[in-house]
Amino acid sequence: MPYGVTGATLRVMTHIPPPAAELQLLDAELRQLDVRRAQLLHRRAWLLTALQPAWSAPSAPPLPAASPRREATAPGVQNLLLVLGGILLALAATAFTLLSWGSMGIAGRALVLGGVTLAALGAPVALLRRGLRSTAESIAGIGLVLTVLDTYALHEVAFPDGDGVSFATVASAVLAVLWTAYGVGTAALPRPAVTRTAPVTATTSPTLLLPLPAALAVAQLPLILWAIAAGGGLRTITAAVLLTAVTDMVVALRVTPRAVRAVAAGGAFGMGGWGVLATGLISLDAAGPGAAARAAALFTLAAAGASGAAWLASGRGLRTTAAAAGGLFVVAALGGLLRASLPADWTVPGYLTCGIALVALVRSRLPQPVRDGLGWASGVVQAGAALWTLPAVGVTLLGPAAWLSRAWSGAPGNTREAAATDTFWPEHATTTPLLLLAVAAVLALTVRAARWRPQALTAALTLTWGTALTFPTALQLPYNIGLLVYGGTLMALLALGHRTATTLALVTSLSLACLALAAEPATLAVLASLTAVFAAGALRGRLAPATAAASLGYATALTCAVGASLDWQPQHIALLVLLVPAAAALLTARITDPATTKAVEIAGAAAALIAIDLATAELPVLALVLALCAVIVAGTAIRPERRSLGHVAAGLFALAAWVRLGTWNVTDPEAYTLPVTVPALFVGALRRRRDPSATSWTAYGPGLTVTLAPSLLAAWTDPHWTRPLLLGTAALTVTLLGARHRLQAPLVLGGSTLALDALHELAPYLAQVVGALPRWAPPALAGLLLLALGATYEQRIRDARRVREVLGRMN
């Protein structure tokens, strides 16, 4: 050590231990590190176990492609088997009772029906205790059907000469009581004990759902049958129907079981609709104020029931609906009284006046749902009045189409004669413009809500347009004046620039063009005017697609009219019509708006189709027209954004060649269908491979149908055996492939084709076998088999559910 080192420096210098001591220190440190490392590894293992569900997805290898989904569930198959088996057994029992009844004595009859009925009603009790509720429901339904057959048998044995209607009245009441007691009794059965291996679920509930709704359904009959048995007239029976509907309404609003409420609601709507319809017929047949007053009393009963529902119901929508029905019944009652006092032409205006009067109640202090319902009732009456004018509007719009078959036969005397050439003007339709204008005014003046204001104005515009169109026909204005009114309406609608107005203008132009066909000068003038007017309308931005297409359409009609005026043949006129698609192809190259371009192309395509139709009178000209259309399409396909039209051009060229090849008289359908089926199935297989969730109907249904359906039709008319054999082999192959891959479309299509093909071949032999058996035996055997399969299916589903719950508790 140097001599210059001080003592203070020596005290702060690091002490280096001897090698043996340093080795001991290093071993101690390493042991501590090993202990710490073991603790950290243990902690890491615990964290990996805790985070395994979260880390399993990203760390797992990529999943294989999803397999095609199954298209039928196990419970669905079970319910289908049980329902089908119950229906077949019920049909077999009915056939046995009605057809084989006379071959047995009274004791045998009682023994068979009584024993079967008791067995069918008692079996569900045992099945419920075992948890097989679906099977119990099916057998209980059979038991209820058997009680009806017992009632029929009782009438045939004990009361063969009695009044059938009176017996049916008592029988329906007794059946309703018995079925209600049966349903309540099964609901009172003790529930199965809850064990660890068989927990009680919704599927093991001991309550049958069928008896109580069935009892309520039968309870619809006694009051009506009593009214019939008592010799009541139509009004008495209608009152009984309305009272039954009111009772159903109370049950639907106050009874708890959902199934019973559903049946009660159905009965209320069904009986109520029947009663209201009968009341309406009575009101329409009323010849005087007295009969109209009695019909109004029935409507008042219906209105009272609907009003009671509006106050008793809890839901806002139901209360609104009931109030609307009550308002309609009041309008019907008052309108019927007015109808008996006013001329026939003012019947509908009278009803409309009563409906408009309901608008005043909308601003009253009634509850909001009731006011909403009354508003809807008023709207329904106004809509009904507008619908009543549809025949007159339809004659005005569609009647001129009759001139298509009698063009240029001479101008009629007035507009009504021109519109109703091949039809009749509706009776009492003189007030049609007044009705349309009144409803339009109500919509425009009363609907102020911002949500409904645009729709109301649109409807008002439409009704005003109907008023303008029906005005010349209702008042029988001269023919030329009617053409001017139609033209002025068209110009006014186009001036508005609204989408709805443009649509109405297009409809008006069609009616105007047909109406102008009565005379040749009017036709040429109107078609030229329409072409020019719509061409001018195409200069306006958002109206261009519709107006440009309309202009080309009327240009097509104008070319046809010019050709007919020159006495050309249809196939020669087709060459003139091709000027329109050629012009459309030239225009689309200069139009920048995509929507207008598409509309012009569609109009040109339609003109080309008309030319093709005209050329069908002569096959060489048709081939020429098809080739020219292909040239026009090929010229359009030169544009980069329309390169896909090259396929259409190729198809048109091919179609032109097929017209020439049609002289070969090839009649086998497979020659036309197989070239379509094979690519379609190939494309379907590729889609299923890329998208396993796609259904087999989407992938394979079209391709299989294209070949199987025509071949099956041909096989049924083919007297030889070759085609049915080949078709059956192909259908069997398709069915087996569908069963192998569990695909619904091949199974259904192949199986159906195979069954129909086999039925065609084996029909004589099947007729001999079926003729040797009783008519009710095959459905009875099939029903028993399906019930057995359904019960077994349900038991297996129940066992599988139990095993799954046990495994879940073990986990």
Short mmCIF file of N, CA and C in Angstrom, two decimals, residues 165-289:
data_model
loop_
_atom_site.label_atom_id
_atom_site.label_comp_id
_atom_site.label_asym_id
_atom_site.label_seq_id
_atom_site.Cartn_x
_atom_site.Cartn_y
_atom_site.Cartn_z
N VAL A 165 -131.38 -29.49 -33.24
CA VAL A 165 -130.83 -28.21 -32.79
C VAL A 165 -130.95 -28.09 -31.27
N SER A 166 -132.08 -28.51 -30.71
CA SER A 166 -132.23 -28.46 -29.25
C SER A 166 -131.23 -29.39 -28.57
N PHE A 167 -131.07 -30.60 -29.14
CA PHE A 167 -130.10 -31.53 -28.56
C PHE A 167 -128.69 -30.95 -28.65
N ALA A 168 -128.36 -30.32 -29.79
CA ALA A 168 -127.03 -29.73 -29.93
C ALA A 168 -126.84 -28.59 -28.93
N THR A 169 -127.90 -27.84 -28.62
CA THR A 169 -127.79 -26.77 -27.62
C THR A 169 -127.42 -27.34 -26.26
N VAL A 170 -128.16 -28.34 -25.83
CA VAL A 170 -127.89 -28.94 -24.52
C VAL A 170 -126.53 -29.63 -24.53
N ALA A 171 -126.24 -30.36 -25.60
CA ALA A 171 -124.98 -31.10 -25.66
C ALA A 171 -123.78 -30.16 -25.62
N SER A 172 -123.82 -29.06 -26.34
CA SER A 172 -122.69 -28.13 -26.32
C SER A 172 -122.51 -27.53 -24.94
N ALA A 173 -123.60 -27.20 -24.26
CA ALA A 173 -123.47 -26.67 -22.90
C ALA A 173 -122.88 -27.71 -21.95
N VAL A 174 -123.38 -28.96 -22.05
CA VAL A 174 -122.87 -30.03 -21.18
C VAL A 174 -121.40 -30.30 -21.47
N LEU A 175 -121.01 -30.34 -22.74
CA LEU A 175 -119.61 -30.57 -23.07
C LEU A 175 -118.73 -29.44 -22.56
N ALA A 176 -119.20 -28.22 -22.64
CA ALA A 176 -118.41 -27.10 -22.12
C ALA A 176 -118.18 -27.25 -20.62
N VAL A 177 -119.23 -27.66 -19.88
CA VAL A 177 -119.09 -27.84 -18.43
C VAL A 177 -118.15 -29.00 -18.13
N LEU A 178 -118.32 -30.13 -18.83
CA LEU A 178 -117.48 -31.31 -18.56
C LEU A 178 -116.03 -31.04 -18.90
N TRP A 179 -115.77 -30.40 -20.02
CA TRP A 179 -114.38 -30.11 -20.38
C TRP A 179 -113.74 -29.12 -19.42
N THR A 180 -114.55 -28.17 -18.94
CA THR A 180 -114.02 -27.25 -17.93
C THR A 180 -113.67 -27.99 -16.65
N ALA A 181 -114.55 -28.88 -16.21
CA ALA A 181 -114.25 -29.67 -15.01
C ALA A 181 -113.03 -30.54 -15.21
N TYR A 182 -112.88 -31.13 -16.40
CA TYR A 182 -111.72 -31.96 -16.68
C TYR A 182 -110.43 -31.14 -16.64
N GLY A 183 -110.47 -29.95 -17.24
CA GLY A 183 -109.28 -29.11 -17.20
C GLY A 183 -108.93 -28.64 -15.81
N VAL A 184 -109.95 -28.26 -15.03
CA VAL A 184 -109.69 -27.82 -13.66
C VAL A 184 -109.19 -28.99 -12.81
N GLY A 185 -109.76 -30.19 -13.05
CA GLY A 185 -109.33 -31.35 -12.29
C GLY A 185 -107.89 -31.74 -12.57
N THR A 186 -107.47 -31.72 -13.81
CA THR A 186 -106.06 -32.02 -14.10
C THR A 186 -105.13 -30.94 -13.57
N ALA A 187 -105.61 -29.70 -13.53
CA ALA A 187 -104.77 -28.64 -12.95
C ALA A 187 -104.60 -28.81 -11.45
N ALA A 188 -105.56 -29.49 -10.79
CA ALA A 188 -105.47 -29.69 -9.34
C ALA A 188 -104.65 -30.92 -8.95
N LEU A 189 -104.12 -31.66 -9.92
CA LEU A 189 -103.30 -32.84 -9.60
C LEU A 189 -102.05 -32.42 -8.84
N PRO A 190 -101.57 -33.25 -7.92
CA PRO A 190 -100.33 -32.91 -7.21
C PRO A 190 -99.15 -32.91 -8.16
N ARG A 191 -98.27 -31.98 -7.96
CA ARG A 191 -97.10 -31.87 -8.82
C ARG A 191 -96.10 -32.96 -8.45
N PRO A 192 -95.29 -33.44 -9.43
CA PRO A 192 -94.27 -34.43 -9.11
C PRO A 192 -93.28 -33.88 -8.10
N ALA A 193 -92.81 -34.77 -7.25
CA ALA A 193 -91.85 -34.36 -6.22
C ALA A 193 -90.55 -33.93 -6.87
N VAL A 194 -89.94 -32.90 -6.32
CA VAL A 194 -88.69 -32.38 -6.84
C VAL A 194 -87.55 -33.20 -6.25
N THR A 195 -86.80 -33.87 -7.11
CA THR A 195 -85.65 -34.66 -6.68
C THR A 195 -84.40 -34.08 -7.32
N ARG A 196 -83.30 -34.60 -6.87
CA ARG A 196 -82.04 -34.10 -7.39
C ARG A 196 -81.77 -34.60 -8.80
N THR A 197 -82.43 -35.69 -9.15
CA THR A 197 -82.21 -36.24 -10.50
C THR A 197 -83.32 -35.87 -11.46
N ALA A 198 -84.45 -35.41 -10.96
CA ALA A 198 -85.57 -35.08 -11.84
C ALA A 198 -86.21 -33.79 -11.38
N PRO A 199 -85.60 -32.66 -11.62
CA PRO A 199 -86.20 -31.39 -11.23
C PRO A 199 -87.43 -31.09 -12.05
N VAL A 200 -88.38 -30.40 -11.43
CA VAL A 200 -89.62 -30.02 -12.12
C VAL A 200 -89.33 -28.82 -12.99
N THR A 201 -89.65 -28.97 -14.27
CA THR A 201 -89.48 -27.87 -15.23
C THR A 201 -90.82 -27.57 -15.86
N ALA A 202 -90.77 -26.65 -16.81
CA ALA A 202 -92.01 -26.29 -17.49
C ALA A 202 -92.57 -27.43 -18.30
N THR A 203 -91.70 -28.34 -18.73
CA THR A 203 -92.18 -29.44 -19.55
C THR A 203 -92.78 -30.56 -18.72
N THR A 204 -92.59 -30.57 -17.40
CA THR A 204 -93.15 -31.62 -16.56
C THR A 204 -94.31 -31.11 -15.72
N SER A 205 -94.86 -29.95 -16.05
CA SER A 205 -96.00 -29.43 -15.31
C SER A 205 -97.21 -30.31 -15.54
N PRO A 206 -97.99 -30.64 -14.48
CA PRO A 206 -99.10 -31.56 -14.63
C PRO A 206 -100.37 -30.90 -15.16
N THR A 207 -100.30 -29.69 -15.68
CA THR A 207 -101.48 -28.99 -16.14
C THR A 207 -101.64 -29.18 -17.65
N LEU A 208 -102.83 -29.62 -18.07
CA LEU A 208 -103.14 -29.73 -19.50
C LEU A 208 -103.63 -28.38 -20.01
N LEU A 209 -103.12 -27.97 -21.15
CA LEU A 209 -103.48 -26.67 -21.70
C LEU A 209 -104.70 -26.73 -22.62
N LEU A 210 -105.07 -27.92 -23.09
CA LEU A 210 -106.10 -28.03 -24.11
C LEU A 210 -107.53 -27.99 -23.59
N PRO A 211 -107.91 -28.63 -22.46
CA PRO A 211 -109.33 -28.73 -22.11
C PRO A 211 -110.03 -27.40 -21.92
N LEU A 212 -109.41 -26.47 -21.18
CA LEU A 212 -110.09 -25.21 -20.90
C LEU A 212 -110.32 -24.37 -22.16
N PRO A 213 -109.33 -24.18 -23.04
CA PRO A 213 -109.63 -23.47 -24.29
C PRO A 213 -110.67 -24.19 -25.14
N ALA A 214 -110.62 -25.54 -25.16
CA ALA A 214 -111.63 -26.27 -25.92
C ALA A 214 -113.02 -26.07 -25.34
N ALA A 215 -113.11 -26.05 -24.00
CA ALA A 215 -114.41 -25.81 -23.37
C ALA A 215 -114.94 -24.43 -23.72
N LEU A 216 -114.07 -23.44 -23.73
CA LEU A 216 -114.52 -22.10 -24.09
C LEU A 216 -114.94 -22.04 -25.56
N ALA A 217 -114.24 -22.78 -26.42
CA ALA A 217 -114.63 -22.80 -27.83
C ALA A 217 -116.02 -23.42 -28.01
N VAL A 218 -116.32 -24.49 -27.27
CA VAL A 218 -117.64 -25.11 -27.36
C VAL A 218 -118.69 -24.20 -26.74
N ALA A 219 -118.30 -23.41 -25.75
CA ALA A 219 -119.26 -22.52 -25.09
C ALA A 219 -119.76 -21.39 -26.00
N GLN A 220 -119.18 -21.26 -27.20
CA GLN A 220 -119.67 -20.26 -28.14
C GLN A 220 -121.02 -20.65 -28.75
N LEU A 221 -121.37 -21.93 -28.65
CA LEU A 221 -122.53 -22.42 -29.39
C LEU A 221 -123.87 -22.34 -28.67
N PRO A 222 -123.96 -22.59 -27.34
CA PRO A 222 -125.29 -22.76 -26.73
C PRO A 222 -126.25 -21.59 -26.96
N LEU A 223 -125.80 -20.36 -26.75
CA LEU A 223 -126.71 -19.23 -26.88
C LEU A 223 -127.21 -19.08 -28.31
N ILE A 224 -126.32 -19.28 -29.29
CA ILE A 224 -126.72 -19.14 -30.69
C ILE A 224 -127.68 -20.27 -31.07
N LEU A 225 -127.34 -21.51 -30.64
CA LEU A 225 -128.22 -22.64 -30.97
C LEU A 225 -129.57 -22.49 -30.27
N TRP A 226 -129.58 -21.93 -29.08
CA TRP A 226 -130.85 -21.71 -28.39
C TRP A 226 -131.71 -20.73 -29.16
N ALA A 227 -131.08 -19.68 -29.70
CA ALA A 227 -131.84 -18.71 -30.49
C ALA A 227 -132.41 -19.36 -31.76
N ILE A 228 -131.65 -20.25 -32.36
CA ILE A 228 -132.15 -20.95 -33.55
C ILE A 228 -133.27 -21.90 -33.18
N ALA A 229 -133.07 -22.67 -32.07
CA ALA A 229 -134.09 -23.64 -31.66
C ALA A 229 -135.38 -22.94 -31.25
N ALA A 230 -135.30 -21.74 -30.69
CA ALA A 230 -136.49 -21.00 -30.29
C ALA A 230 -137.23 -20.38 -31.47
N GLY A 231 -136.70 -20.55 -32.67
CA GLY A 231 -137.37 -20.00 -33.85
C GLY A 231 -137.13 -18.52 -34.04
N GLY A 232 -136.06 -17.99 -33.49
CA GLY A 232 -135.78 -16.57 -33.64
C GLY A 232 -135.36 -16.22 -35.05
N GLY A 233 -135.61 -15.00 -35.45
CA GLY A 233 -135.24 -14.54 -36.78
C GLY A 233 -133.79 -14.11 -36.83
N LEU A 234 -133.44 -13.45 -37.92
CA LEU A 234 -132.06 -13.03 -38.12
C LEU A 234 -131.62 -12.04 -37.06
N ARG A 235 -132.51 -11.13 -36.67
CA ARG A 235 -132.14 -10.15 -35.65
C ARG A 235 -131.91 -10.81 -34.30
N THR A 236 -132.73 -11.81 -33.94
CA THR A 236 -132.55 -12.51 -32.66
C THR A 236 -131.24 -13.28 -32.65
N ILE A 237 -130.95 -13.98 -33.73
CA ILE A 237 -129.69 -14.73 -33.79
C ILE A 237 -128.50 -13.77 -33.76
N THR A 238 -128.62 -12.65 -34.43
CA THR A 238 -127.53 -11.67 -34.41
C THR A 238 -127.32 -11.12 -33.02
N ALA A 239 -128.42 -10.87 -32.30
CA ALA A 239 -128.28 -10.40 -30.91
C ALA A 239 -127.59 -11.45 -30.06
N ALA A 240 -127.92 -12.74 -30.25
CA ALA A 240 -127.26 -13.80 -29.51
C ALA A 240 -125.77 -13.85 -29.82
N VAL A 241 -125.43 -13.67 -31.09
CA VAL A 241 -124.02 -13.66 -31.48
C VAL A 241 -123.28 -12.50 -30.82
N LEU A 242 -123.89 -11.32 -30.82
CA LEU A 242 -123.25 -10.16 -30.19
C LEU A 242 -123.10 -10.35 -28.69
N LEU A 243 -124.12 -10.92 -28.03
CA LEU A 243 -123.99 -11.19 -26.59
C LEU A 243 -122.87 -12.18 -26.32
N THR A 244 -122.74 -13.21 -27.15
CA THR A 244 -121.63 -14.15 -26.99
C THR A 244 -120.30 -13.44 -27.15
N ALA A 245 -120.21 -12.53 -28.10
CA ALA A 245 -118.96 -11.80 -28.31
C ALA A 245 -118.64 -10.91 -27.11
N VAL A 246 -119.67 -10.29 -26.53
CA VAL A 246 -119.43 -9.46 -25.33
C VAL A 246 -118.94 -10.33 -24.18
N THR A 247 -119.55 -11.52 -24.01
CA THR A 247 -119.09 -12.43 -22.95
C THR A 247 -117.64 -12.84 -23.18
N ASP A 248 -117.28 -13.16 -24.41
CA ASP A 248 -115.90 -13.51 -24.72
C ASP A 248 -114.96 -12.36 -24.40
N MET A 249 -115.42 -11.15 -24.68
CA MET A 249 -114.58 -10.00 -24.38
C MET A 249 -114.30 -9.88 -22.89
N VAL A 250 -115.31 -10.09 -22.07
CA VAL A 250 -115.12 -10.03 -20.61
C VAL A 250 -114.16 -11.12 -20.16
N VAL A 251 -114.33 -12.34 -20.69
CA VAL A 251 -113.44 -13.43 -20.32
C VAL A 251 -112.01 -13.12 -20.74
N ALA A 252 -111.82 -12.59 -21.93
CA ALA A 252 -110.48 -12.29 -22.42
C ALA A 252 -109.78 -11.24 -21.58
N LEU A 253 -110.55 -10.33 -20.98
CA LEU A 253 -109.95 -9.26 -20.19
C LEU A 253 -109.81 -9.60 -18.72
N ARG A 254 -110.49 -10.65 -18.23
CA ARG A 254 -110.50 -10.93 -16.80
C ARG A 254 -109.93 -12.29 -16.41
N VAL A 255 -109.75 -13.22 -17.36
CA VAL A 255 -109.27 -14.56 -17.03
C VAL A 255 -107.76 -14.60 -17.17
N THR A 256 -107.11 -15.41 -16.29
CA THR A 256 -105.66 -15.42 -16.23
C THR A 256 -104.99 -16.31 -17.26
N PRO A 257 -105.39 -17.61 -17.46
CA PRO A 257 -104.64 -18.49 -18.37
C PRO A 257 -104.52 -17.90 -19.77
N ARG A 258 -103.30 -17.97 -20.28
CA ARG A 258 -103.04 -17.34 -21.57
C ARG A 258 -103.80 -18.02 -22.70
N ALA A 259 -103.86 -19.37 -22.69
CA ALA A 259 -104.56 -20.07 -23.75
C ALA A 259 -106.05 -19.74 -23.76
N VAL A 260 -106.64 -19.67 -22.57
CA VAL A 260 -108.06 -19.34 -22.47
C VAL A 260 -108.30 -17.92 -22.97
N ARG A 261 -107.39 -17.01 -22.61
CA ARG A 261 -107.54 -15.63 -23.08
C ARG A 261 -107.41 -15.54 -24.59
N ALA A 262 -106.52 -16.36 -25.15
CA ALA A 262 -106.37 -16.34 -26.61
C ALA A 262 -107.64 -16.83 -27.29
N VAL A 263 -108.22 -17.93 -26.78
CA VAL A 263 -109.46 -18.43 -27.38
C VAL A 263 -110.59 -17.42 -27.18
N ALA A 264 -110.65 -16.82 -25.99
CA ALA A 264 -111.70 -15.82 -25.75
C ALA A 264 -111.54 -14.61 -26.67
N ALA A 265 -110.29 -14.20 -26.87
CA ALA A 265 -110.07 -13.08 -27.78
C ALA A 265 -110.47 -13.45 -29.21
N GLY A 266 -110.10 -14.69 -29.61
CA GLY A 266 -110.54 -15.13 -30.94
C GLY A 266 -112.04 -15.20 -31.06
N GLY A 267 -112.71 -15.70 -30.01
CA GLY A 267 -114.16 -15.74 -30.03
C GLY A 267 -114.77 -14.36 -30.07
N ALA A 268 -114.18 -13.43 -29.30
CA ALA A 268 -114.72 -12.07 -29.30
C ALA A 268 -114.60 -11.43 -30.68
N PHE A 269 -113.42 -11.60 -31.30
CA PHE A 269 -113.25 -11.02 -32.63
C PHE A 269 -114.09 -11.75 -33.67
N GLY A 270 -114.09 -13.11 -33.59
CA GLY A 270 -114.85 -13.86 -34.58
C GLY A 270 -116.35 -13.64 -34.47
N MET A 271 -116.88 -13.83 -33.25
CA MET A 271 -118.31 -13.63 -33.05
C MET A 271 -118.71 -12.18 -33.27
N GLY A 272 -117.84 -11.29 -32.76
CA GLY A 272 -118.16 -9.88 -32.96
C GLY A 272 -118.16 -9.49 -34.42
N GLY A 273 -117.18 -9.99 -35.18
CA GLY A 273 -117.17 -9.70 -36.60
C GLY A 273 -118.37 -10.27 -37.32
N TRP A 274 -118.74 -11.52 -36.95
CA TRP A 274 -119.91 -12.13 -37.55
C TRP A 274 -121.18 -11.32 -37.22
N GLY A 275 -121.32 -10.96 -35.94
CA GLY A 275 -122.50 -10.21 -35.54
C GLY A 275 -122.57 -8.84 -36.20
N VAL A 276 -121.42 -8.16 -36.28
CA VAL A 276 -121.42 -6.84 -36.91
C VAL A 276 -121.72 -6.95 -38.39
N LEU A 277 -121.16 -7.99 -39.04
CA LEU A 277 -121.46 -8.17 -40.46
C LEU A 277 -122.95 -8.44 -40.68
N ALA A 278 -123.52 -9.31 -39.85
CA ALA A 278 -124.96 -9.57 -39.98
C ALA A 278 -125.78 -8.31 -39.70
N THR A 279 -125.35 -7.53 -38.72
CA THR A 279 -126.06 -6.29 -38.43
C THR A 279 -125.97 -5.32 -39.60
N GLY A 280 -124.81 -5.27 -40.22
CA GLY A 280 -124.67 -4.42 -41.39
C GLY A 280 -125.59 -4.83 -42.53
N LEU A 281 -125.71 -6.15 -42.74
CA LEU A 281 -126.63 -6.62 -43.78
C LEU A 281 -128.07 -6.28 -43.43
N ILE A 282 -128.42 -6.41 -42.13
CA ILE A 282 -129.78 -6.04 -41.72
C ILE A 282 -130.02 -4.56 -41.95
N SER A 283 -128.99 -3.74 -41.65
CA SER A 283 -129.15 -2.30 -41.84
C SER A 283 -129.29 -1.95 -43.32
N LEU A 284 -128.52 -2.64 -44.17
CA LEU A 284 -128.61 -2.34 -45.59
C LEU A 284 -129.93 -2.80 -46.19
N ASP A 285 -130.53 -3.86 -45.62
CA ASP A 285 -131.81 -4.36 -46.12
C ASP A 285 -133.01 -3.63 -45.53
N ALA A 286 -132.75 -2.72 -44.61
CA ALA A 286 -133.86 -2.00 -43.96
C ALA A 286 -134.58 -1.14 -45.00
N ALA A 287 -135.88 -1.36 -45.11
CA ALA A 287 -136.67 -0.64 -46.12
C ALA A 287 -137.26 0.65 -45.60
N GLY A 288 -137.28 0.86 -44.30
CA GLY A 288 -137.87 2.06 -43.74
C GLY A 288 -137.18 2.47 -42.46
N PRO A 289 -137.61 3.58 -41.88
CA PRO A 289 -136.99 4.06 -40.65
C PRO A 289 -137.12 3.06 -39.49
#
